[in-house]
Amino acid sequence: MIDFKKIVRANVLRLTPYSSARDEFQGSDGVFMDANENPYGTLNRYPDPYQKELKQKISEIKGIPARNIFLGNGSDEIIDLCFRVFCNPGTDKVLIFPPTYGMYEVSASVNDVNVIKIPLKEDFQINIENVKNIISDPELKLIFICSPNNPTSNSLNRKDVEWIIKNFNGIVIIDEAYSDFSSKQSFLSLVNDQNNLIVMQTFSKAMGMAAARVGMAFMDPEVLSFFNKIKPPYNISTINQKAALARLDQKEEMASLVRDIIDERERLKNEIARFGFVEKIYPSDANFLLVKVNDANRLYNFLIIRKIIVRNRSSVIENCIRITVGKRNENNELIRNLKEYKPL
Ligand SMILES: *Cc1c(COP(=O)(O)O)cnc(C)c1O
């Protein structure tokens, strides 16, 4: 168990948070003359700063108490808050395992925090021997683990991740943006026993709500109190809270869409594997495929001209493109065009 007083930034420990009108009086009945809102209209009131109704619903669905749930304006806000709670600019460090999600490093740069990189091994798994060399560095505050990982599409070995959680005296953030597409078990159940663990999930992928910008983080209530202390008071709009709530009422529809996407992923994989210019399709636990081809730039440009937009990842993994699984007809459109592609 970690003593947070030792790793939370001193200014965060000290600071008195902004107290909003909605912090002081809670309840929805009454004559509200406390927040300088306009009394007219339908979107005239400030949102619930702690998103209680939404958290309650997420709590029931995920089987984790609401006091363990933090919501952000997308996972991207939560990533940034991790830096601002724990990392002193200029001196502290975080560890990432590239190739991985770009926001960890961008957020580190914005916050002037040093990034240590331990590249994933050939099989895109964590190089634990190299982690052992630096895990005791007192300036290392955060370790970001993305599983299933973007852009490599695989899940990371559970025993490696558990070893890191147990042996690190800082915060481990496991980004599970794609876990609904994976058959592997989530790390959510560990949040109760491991107070240095933050598990992130999002409304943006399997739940189909990227436009609403709602990210979830599950963590120890004491850690969560620091996030609440520094977050912008009204970080999720009423419109977006309502949209997320409505989405959670469509559980069956959502599950069936996820199954369709997984089926299409497997179909797309089999179809793409037949092309001579495809050298490898990596095993995917996500809603996208990482595909190694003989000439990624050429293929990317060919598809762009035909208004099919994939992600060229050849700058991070040689000759690889990342293809998000689309609707059936979109996948067919991709396949049809690939049949007309003439590699060099
Ligand atoms: C897409 C994605 C997210 C989602 O970010 P939001 O800000 O919640 O939309 C988070 N992590 C990874 C690795 C992703 O690929």
Short mmCIF file of C-alpha atoms in Angstrom, two decimals, residues 32-33 36-42 44-45:
data_model
loop_
_atom_site.label_atom_id
_atom_site.label_comp_id
_atom_site.label_asym_id
_atom_site.label_seq_id
_atom_site.Cartn_x
_atom_site.Cartn_y
_atom_site.Cartn_z
CA PHE A 32 -31.63 28.70 -7.24
CA MET A 33 -30.11 32.13 -6.77
CA ASN A 36 -25.47 33.68 -11.33
CA GLU A 37 -27.20 31.48 -13.85
CA ASN A 38 -29.90 32.74 -16.17
CA PRO A 39 -33.26 31.65 -14.74
CA TYR A 40 -34.65 31.08 -18.27
CA GLY A 41 -33.95 28.24 -20.67
CA THR A 42 -33.28 24.51 -20.66
CA ASN A 44 -29.29 27.36 -18.18
CA ARG A 45 -28.04 25.49 -15.09
#
